[in-house]
Backbone as JSON Lines, residues from 0, in Angstrom:
{"i":0,"aa":"M","n":[1.92,18.53,-44.83],"ca":[3.13,18.77,-44.64],"c":[3.63,20.42,-45.02]}
{"i":1,"aa":"K","n":[2.73,21.91,-45.85],"ca":[3.0,22.69,-44.88],"c":[2.58,23.03,-44.19]}
{"i":2,"aa":"S","n":[1.66,22.94,-43.2],"ca":[1.02,23.34,-41.8],"c":[2.75,22.46,-40.99]}
{"i":3,"aa":"L","n":[1.92,20.96,-40.71],"ca":[3.49,20.82,-39.91],"c":[4.53,21.27,-40.1]}
{"i":4,"aa":"L","n":[4.65,21.61,-41.53],"ca":[5.98,23.18,-40.86],"c":[5.72,23.75,-40.48]}
{"i":5,"aa":"F","n":[5.36,24.65,-40.14],"ca":[4.91,25.76,-40.44],"c":[4.88,26.18,-38.22]}
{"i":6,"aa":"W","n":[3.84,24.73,-37.92],"ca":[3.9,24.76,-36.96],"c":[4.55,24.44,-36.2]}
{"i":7,"aa":"G","n":[6.08,24.07,-36.42],"ca":[7.12,23.48,-35.81],"c":[8.27,24.7,-36.32]}
{"i":8,"aa":"I","n":[8.17,25.75,-37.02],"ca":[8.7,26.51,-37.05],"c":[8.48,27.7,-35.34]}
{"i":9,"aa":"L","n":[6.8,27.9,-35.98],"ca":[6.21,28.47,-35.35],"c":[6.6,28.26,-32.99]}
{"i":10,"aa":"C","n":[6.89,26.99,-32.91],"ca":[6.73,26.88,-31.75],"c":[8.07,26.26,-31.54]}
{"i":11,"aa":"L","n":[9.48,26.36,-32.16],"ca":[10.89,25.9,-32.3],"c":[11.18,27.75,-31.26]}
{"i":12,"aa":"P","n":[10.63,28.74,-30.58],"ca":[10.75,29.15,-29.76],"c":[10.94,28.58,-28.0]}
{"i":13,"aa":"F","n":[9.34,27.76,-28.14],"ca":[9.29,28.11,-26.93],"c":[10.25,25.95,-26.4]}
{"i":14,"aa":"F","n":[10.64,25.27,-27.89],"ca":[11.02,24.21,-27.73],"c":[13.17,24.29,-27.36]}
{"i":15,"aa":"L","n":[13.45,25.74,-27.92],"ca":[14.93,26.42,-27.69],"c":[15.04,27.09,-25.88]}
{"i":16,"aa":"S","n":[13.48,27.73,-25.69],"ca":[13.07,28.74,-24.2],"c":[12.98,27.03,-23.22]}
{"i":17,"aa":"A","n":[13.01,26.68,-23.85],"ca":[12.55,24.96,-22.2],"c":[14.15,24.55,-22.34]}
{"i":18,"aa":"Q","n":[15.11,25.07,-22.94],"ca":[16.23,24.0,-22.54],"c":[16.72,25.03,-21.76]}
{"i":19,"aa":"T","n":[17.29,26.29,-21.64],"ca":[17.92,27.14,-20.42],"c":[16.74,27.86,-19.45]}
{"i":20,"aa":"A","n":[17.37,27.62,-17.88],"ca":[16.92,28.44,-17.36],"c":[18.01,29.38,-16.3]}
{"i":21,"aa":"T","n":[17.61,30.02,-15.64],"ca":[18.33,31.4,-15.2],"c":[18.85,30.45,-13.96]}
{"i":22,"aa":"L","n":[19.88,31.04,-13.64],"ca":[20.55,31.05,-11.97],"c":[20.55,32.29,-10.91]}
{"i":23,"aa":"E","n":[19.88,32.54,-10.14],"ca":[19.44,33.82,-9.27],"c":[20.96,33.14,-8.18]}
{"i":24,"aa":"V","n":[22.42,34.45,-7.53],"ca":[23.0,33.39,-6.72],"c":[22.54,35.36,-5.49]}
{"i":25,"aa":"K","n":[22.52,34.64,-4.23],"ca":[22.36,35.56,-3.74],"c":[23.31,35.42,-2.39]}
{"i":26,"aa":"V","n":[24.43,36.1,-2.85],"ca":[25.7,36.31,-2.11],"c":[25.9,37.25,0.01]}
{"i":27,"aa":"Y","n":[26.46,36.88,1.07],"ca":[25.82,36.7,1.74],"c":[27.29,36.88,2.57]}
{"i":28,"aa":"E","n":[26.74,38.15,3.04],"ca":[28.78,38.53,3.87],"c":[29.03,40.05,2.74]}
{"i":29,"aa":"V","n":[28.45,40.18,2.33],"ca":[29.71,41.57,1.72],"c":[29.96,42.7,2.83]}
{"i":30,"aa":"S","n":[31.46,42.8,2.9],"ca":[31.08,43.78,2.98],"c":[31.36,45.99,3.38]}
{"i":31,"aa":"S","n":[31.42,45.2,1.6],"ca":[30.96,46.7,1.64],"c":[29.66,46.53,0.15]}
{"i":32,"aa":"A","n":[30.05,48.27,-0.1],"ca":[29.63,48.12,-1.19],"c":[30.41,48.87,-2.15]}
{"i":33,"aa":"E","n":[31.7,48.4,-1.71],"ca":[32.85,48.99,-3.03],"c":[33.06,47.84,-3.87]}
{"i":34,"aa":"G","n":[33.51,47.64,-5.03],"ca":[33.54,47.09,-5.59],"c":[32.17,46.36,-6.57]}
{"i":35,"aa":"D","n":[32.96,45.15,-6.82],"ca":[32.24,44.04,-7.32],"c":[32.12,43.04,-7.12]}
{"i":36,"aa":"I","n":[30.82,42.09,-7.48],"ca":[30.16,41.0,-6.7],"c":[30.36,39.97,-8.26]}
{"i":37,"aa":"L","n":[31.72,39.19,-8.03],"ca":[31.76,38.57,-9.93],"c":[31.42,37.19,-9.06]}
{"i":38,"aa":"I","n":[31.3,36.13,-10.4],"ca":[31.19,35.11,-10.72],"c":[31.85,34.17,-11.85]}
{"i":39,"aa":"A","n":[31.92,33.05,-11.57],"ca":[33.48,32.45,-12.3],"c":[31.93,31.87,-12.77]}
{"i":40,"aa":"L","n":[31.56,30.56,-13.57],"ca":[31.01,29.24,-13.56],"c":[31.85,28.41,-14.85]}
{"i":41,"aa":"Y","n":[31.84,27.33,-14.38],"ca":[32.3,26.29,-15.03],"c":[32.07,25.0,-15.02]}
{"i":42,"aa":"R","n":[32.46,24.32,-15.47],"ca":[31.83,22.86,-16.41],"c":[32.43,22.45,-16.8]}
{"i":43,"aa":"E","n":[34.13,21.91,-16.81],"ca":[34.54,20.24,-16.48],"c":[35.23,20.59,-15.68]}
{"i":44,"aa":"E","n":[35.97,19.9,-14.97],"ca":[36.84,19.55,-13.63],"c":[37.72,19.91,-13.89]}
{"i":45,"aa":"E","n":[38.37,19.89,-15.25],"ca":[40.41,19.91,-15.49],"c":[40.42,21.43,-15.92]}
{"i":46,"aa":"T","n":[39.02,21.99,-15.78],"ca":[39.18,23.33,-15.68],"c":[38.97,24.95,-14.81]}
{"i":47,"aa":"F","n":[38.5,23.99,-14.14],"ca":[37.99,24.55,-12.54],"c":[39.22,25.48,-12.13]}
{"i":48,"aa":"L","n":[38.57,26.82,-11.54],"ca":[38.73,27.7,-11.13],"c":[40.86,28.68,-11.68]}
{"i":49,"aa":"K","n":[40.39,27.97,-13.48],"ca":[41.3,28.64,-14.25],"c":[40.84,29.52,-15.64]}
{"i":50,"aa":"F","n":[41.27,31.07,-14.66],"ca":[40.65,32.14,-15.62],"c":[40.62,31.72,-16.88]}
{"i":51,"aa":"E","n":[40.85,31.65,-16.97],"ca":[40.96,30.87,-19.22],"c":[40.2,30.65,-19.68]}
{"i":52,"aa":"H","n":[40.09,29.62,-18.73],"ca":[39.04,28.62,-19.19],"c":[37.7,29.11,-18.45]}
{"i":53,"aa":"V","n":[37.31,29.28,-17.75],"ca":[35.65,29.95,-17.52],"c":[34.71,30.19,-18.95]}
{"i":54,"aa":"Y","n":[33.56,29.32,-18.67],"ca":[32.79,28.55,-19.22],"c":[32.78,30.47,-19.09]}
{"i":55,"aa":"R","n":[31.99,30.97,-17.68],"ca":[30.21,32.39,-18.35],"c":[31.25,32.79,-17.16]}
{"i":56,"aa":"T","n":[31.17,34.16,-17.19],"ca":[31.32,35.66,-15.95],"c":[29.7,36.26,-16.22]}
{"i":57,"aa":"Q","n":[29.49,36.38,-14.58],"ca":[28.58,37.39,-14.32],"c":[28.92,38.57,-13.57]}
{"i":58,"aa":"G","n":[28.81,39.17,-13.27],"ca":[28.63,40.42,-11.73],"c":[28.0,41.6,-11.12]}
{"i":59,"aa":"A","n":[27.81,41.97,-10.65],"ca":[27.14,42.57,-10.02],"c":[27.65,44.09,-9.73]}
{"i":60,"aa":"P","n":[26.98,45.27,-9.24],"ca":[28.01,46.1,-8.16],"c":[27.83,45.59,-6.85]}
{"i":61,"aa":"A","n":[28.63,45.51,-6.1],"ca":[28.85,45.38,-4.47],"c":[27.7,45.84,-4.33]}
{"i":62,"aa":"V","n":[26.8,45.35,-3.06],"ca":[25.87,45.93,-1.88],"c":[25.99,45.33,-0.17]}
{"i":63,"aa":"E","n":[26.72,45.92,0.43],"ca":[26.32,45.29,1.28],"c":[26.03,44.77,2.58]}
{"i":64,"aa":"G","n":[26.15,43.75,2.71],"ca":[25.2,42.74,3.21],"c":[24.87,41.47,2.31]}
{"i":65,"aa":"M","n":[24.11,41.57,1.27],"ca":[23.19,40.99,0.51],"c":[23.5,41.9,-1.24]}
{"i":66,"aa":"T","n":[24.11,40.78,-1.94],"ca":[23.77,41.0,-3.53],"c":[23.56,40.11,-4.04]}
{"i":67,"aa":"R","n":[22.54,40.62,-4.71],"ca":[21.15,39.89,-5.75],"c":[23.17,39.82,-7.39]}
{"i":68,"aa":"V","n":[22.42,38.9,-7.73],"ca":[23.27,38.12,-9.22],"c":[22.4,36.94,-9.72]}
{"i":69,"aa":"V","n":[21.78,37.95,-10.96],"ca":[21.14,36.52,-11.92],"c":[22.17,36.14,-13.26]}
{"i":70,"aa":"I","n":[21.69,34.74,-13.49],"ca":[22.79,34.95,-14.67],"c":[21.84,34.11,-15.16]}
{"i":71,"aa":"A","n":[21.78,34.31,-15.96],"ca":[19.81,34.25,-17.44],"c":[20.17,33.02,-18.88]}
{"i":72,"aa":"D","n":[19.36,33.09,-19.48],"ca":[20.02,31.34,-20.3],"c":[20.99,30.68,-20.49]}
{"i":73,"aa":"L","n":[21.26,30.18,-19.05],"ca":[21.48,29.4,-19.23],"c":[21.39,27.48,-19.76]}
{"i":74,"aa":"P","n":[21.82,27.04,-20.13],"ca":[22.42,25.77,-20.98],"c":[22.16,25.09,-19.48]}
{"i":75,"aa":"L","n":[21.24,23.95,-19.59],"ca":[20.29,23.12,-18.82],"c":[22.09,22.04,-18.24]}
{"i":76,"aa":"G","n":[22.59,22.01,-17.34],"ca":[23.47,20.55,-16.84],"c":[23.73,21.64,-15.43]}
{"i":77,"aa":"Q","n":[25.33,20.75,-15.11],"ca":[25.74,20.81,-14.23],"c":[26.16,22.09,-14.67]}
{"i":78,"aa":"Y","n":[26.84,23.41,-13.59],"ca":[27.96,23.83,-13.12],"c":[28.75,23.69,-11.7]}
{"i":79,"aa":"A","n":[29.89,24.89,-11.94],"ca":[30.5,24.84,-11.14],"c":[31.08,26.61,-9.59]}
{"i":80,"aa":"L","n":[30.22,27.36,-9.22],"ca":[30.44,28.1,-8.53],"c":[31.74,28.62,-8.26]}
{"i":81,"aa":"A","n":[32.56,29.9,-8.39],"ca":[33.71,30.55,-7.88],"c":[33.31,32.04,-7.98]}
{"i":82,"aa":"I","n":[33.32,32.16,-6.21],"ca":[32.7,34.28,-6.22],"c":[33.82,34.78,-6.29]}
{"i":83,"aa":"F","n":[33.26,35.83,-5.85],"ca":[34.22,37.17,-4.69],"c":[34.01,38.37,-4.65]}
{"i":84,"aa":"H","n":[34.19,38.88,-4.13],"ca":[33.86,40.49,-3.9],"c":[35.77,41.2,-4.7]}
{"i":85,"aa":"D","n":[35.16,42.19,-5.22],"ca":[36.59,42.4,-5.3],"c":[36.23,43.41,-5.47]}
{"i":86,"aa":"E","n":[36.74,43.86,-4.93],"ca":[36.81,45.26,-3.5],"c":[37.39,46.15,-3.52]}
{"i":87,"aa":"N","n":[37.86,46.44,-4.86],"ca":[38.95,47.0,-5.61],"c":[38.87,47.38,-7.1]}
{"i":88,"aa":"G","n":[38.05,46.63,-7.57],"ca":[37.18,47.09,-9.18],"c":[38.55,46.92,-10.44]}
{"i":89,"aa":"N","n":[39.12,45.94,-9.68],"ca":[40.75,45.37,-11.13],"c":[40.18,44.21,-11.81]}
{"i":90,"aa":"E","n":[39.17,43.93,-11.18],"ca":[38.45,42.62,-11.91],"c":[39.53,41.1,-11.56]}
{"i":91,"aa":"K","n":[39.94,40.81,-10.56],"ca":[40.17,39.71,-10.61],"c":[40.95,39.81,-9.41]}
{"i":92,"aa":"L","n":[41.1,38.31,-8.42],"ca":[41.32,38.48,-7.1],"c":[42.73,38.27,-6.68]}
{"i":93,"aa":"D","n":[42.24,39.49,-5.44],"ca":[44.17,40.02,-4.91],"c":[44.28,38.91,-4.17]}
{"i":94,"aa":"T","n":[45.73,38.75,-4.01],"ca":[46.27,37.46,-3.65],"c":[47.42,38.3,-2.96]}
{"i":95,"aa":"N","n":[48.2,37.45,-1.68],"ca":[49.42,38.06,-0.73],"c":[50.35,37.12,-1.95]}
{"i":96,"aa":"F","n":[51.6,37.28,-1.95],"ca":[52.69,36.57,-2.2],"c":[52.63,35.05,-1.54]}
{"i":97,"aa":"L","n":[52.21,34.71,-0.49],"ca":[51.94,33.12,-0.8],"c":[50.65,32.51,-1.85]}
{"i":98,"aa":"G","n":[49.74,33.8,-2.36],"ca":[48.4,32.81,-3.13],"c":[47.18,33.55,-2.33]}
{"i":99,"aa":"I","n":[47.26,33.4,-1.43],"ca":[45.89,34.21,0.22],"c":[44.92,34.95,-0.73]}
{"i":100,"aa":"P","n":[44.19,34.72,-1.23],"ca":[43.85,35.72,-1.26],"c":[43.26,36.54,-0.61]}
{"i":101,"aa":"K","n":[43.39,37.74,-0.81],"ca":[43.1,38.75,-0.58],"c":[41.97,39.33,0.19]}
{"i":102,"aa":"E","n":[40.73,39.37,-0.84],"ca":[39.46,39.92,-1.33],"c":[38.58,38.5,-0.67]}
{"i":103,"aa":"P","n":[37.35,38.92,0.23],"ca":[36.04,37.19,0.27],"c":[35.95,36.72,-0.93]}
{"i":104,"aa":"L","n":[35.8,35.46,-0.74],"ca":[35.72,34.44,-1.76],"c":[34.03,33.18,-1.6]}
{"i":105,"aa":"G","n":[33.85,32.83,-1.8],"ca":[32.52,31.07,-1.83],"c":[32.09,30.77,-3.61]}
{"i":106,"aa":"F","n":[31.89,29.35,-2.75],"ca":[31.78,28.65,-3.88],"c":[30.72,28.21,-3.3]}
{"i":107,"aa":"S","n":[30.11,27.55,-4.93],"ca":[28.38,27.19,-4.63],"c":[28.4,25.26,-3.96]}
{"i":108,"aa":"N","n":[27.86,24.74,-3.61],"ca":[28.09,24.08,-2.13],"c":[28.95,23.64,-1.84]}
{"i":109,"aa":"A","n":[29.32,23.93,-1.64],"ca":[31.73,24.45,-0.72],"c":[31.93,25.12,0.11]}
{"i":110,"aa":"K","n":[33.03,25.02,0.84],"ca":[33.39,26.21,1.6],"c":[35.19,25.81,1.77]}
{"i":111,"aa":"L","n":[35.57,26.89,1.47],"ca":[37.11,27.11,1.65],"c":[37.62,26.02,1.98]}
{"i":112,"aa":"K","n":[39.23,25.23,2.03],"ca":[39.58,24.95,3.03],"c":[40.54,25.05,3.51]}
{"i":113,"aa":"T","n":[41.26,24.42,5.1],"ca":[42.44,25.3,5.58],"c":[43.23,25.65,4.26]}
{"i":114,"aa":"F","n":[43.47,24.67,3.51],"ca":[44.9,24.42,2.76],"c":[44.22,24.53,0.86]}
{"i":115,"aa":"G","n":[42.95,25.4,1.78],"ca":[43.21,25.67,-0.31],"c":[42.01,25.62,-0.76]}
{"i":116,"aa":"P","n":[40.76,26.17,-2.16],"ca":[40.28,26.08,-2.21],"c":[39.07,24.94,-2.27]}
{"i":117,"aa":"P","n":[37.6,24.18,-1.99],"ca":[37.52,23.09,-2.67],"c":[36.77,22.78,-3.83]}
{"i":118,"aa":"G","n":[37.35,21.35,-4.14],"ca":[37.4,20.38,-5.89],"c":[35.95,20.88,-6.57]}
{"i":119,"aa":"F","n":[36.13,21.03,-7.64],"ca":[34.97,20.6,-8.75],"c":[34.07,20.16,-8.06]}
{"i":120,"aa":"K","n":[33.95,18.54,-8.22],"ca":[32.9,17.63,-7.64],"c":[32.38,18.29,-6.7]}
{"i":121,"aa":"E","n":[33.21,18.71,-5.47],"ca":[32.35,19.44,-3.69],"c":[31.58,20.82,-4.57]}
{"i":122,"aa":"C","n":[31.72,21.65,-5.5],"ca":[31.0,22.52,-5.63],"c":[30.19,22.96,-7.1]}
{"i":123,"aa":"L","n":[29.79,21.12,-7.46],"ca":[29.0,20.98,-8.19],"c":[27.79,21.36,-8.54]}
{"i":124,"aa":"L","n":[26.25,22.03,-8.95],"ca":[25.05,22.34,-8.71],"c":[24.54,21.39,-10.08]}
{"i":125,"aa":"D","n":[23.34,21.38,-9.85],"ca":[22.67,20.76,-11.28],"c":[21.62,21.31,-11.77]}
{"i":126,"aa":"L","n":[21.58,22.01,-12.64],"ca":[20.8,23.23,-13.08],"c":[19.61,22.86,-13.97]}
{"i":127,"aa":"Q","n":[18.42,22.59,-13.97],"ca":[17.24,21.89,-14.46],"c":[16.33,22.53,-14.42]}
{"i":128,"aa":"E","n":[16.29,23.93,-14.02],"ca":[15.38,24.47,-13.5],"c":[15.61,26.06,-13.07]}
{"i":129,"aa":"D","n":[14.86,27.38,-13.84],"ca":[15.17,27.83,-12.91],"c":[15.77,27.9,-11.83]}
{"i":130,"aa":"T","n":[16.09,28.3,-11.1],"ca":[17.37,28.13,-8.86],"c":[17.86,29.37,-8.54]}
{"i":131,"aa":"T","n":[17.27,29.52,-7.14],"ca":[18.26,30.16,-6.75],"c":[18.83,29.78,-5.89]}
{"i":132,"aa":"I","n":[20.26,30.09,-5.91],"ca":[20.98,29.71,-5.07],"c":[22.0,30.37,-3.91]}
{"i":133,"aa":"E","n":[22.13,29.85,-2.74],"ca":[22.47,31.06,-1.39],"c":[23.95,31.07,-1.33]}
{"i":134,"aa":"I","n":[25.33,32.13,-1.46],"ca":[26.77,32.09,-0.93],"c":[26.98,32.7,-0.15]}
{"i":135,"aa":"T","n":[27.77,32.39,1.4],"ca":[28.18,33.16,1.67],"c":[29.88,33.4,1.76]}
{"i":136,"aa":"L","n":[29.85,34.79,1.52],"ca":[31.62,35.15,1.16],"c":[32.37,34.59,2.46]}
{"i":137,"aa":"E","n":[33.47,34.34,3.02],"ca":[34.21,33.93,3.28],"c":[35.53,34.68,3.68]}
């Protein structure tokens, strides 16, 4: 019994690490190296695009052309991503008086609609292993 417990404890990190994955996001059409590329991950439709309910955030300094952002140790499951180029470094998406974004943004698996952002279900990606996705800013 003791040897079984010993092997169980020894193997525990391998079982735990198998339940997470790394998501690499390649963000294209980055217009300058000013500011950062910021990513917000959401797991629930009801809280999608509500900053106070974001599941996790990750960012990287902007690199003109393409910026790579790596998000490690994500539990397996479904996520919807919202990405924007925080050109002025104020850590928020700047909008005009009508609420229209003034900074480039993008979404996982979807594009901006004529009158607003795509829905949660349109943006979903199913993370079951280490994955690389590509997103073009608009």
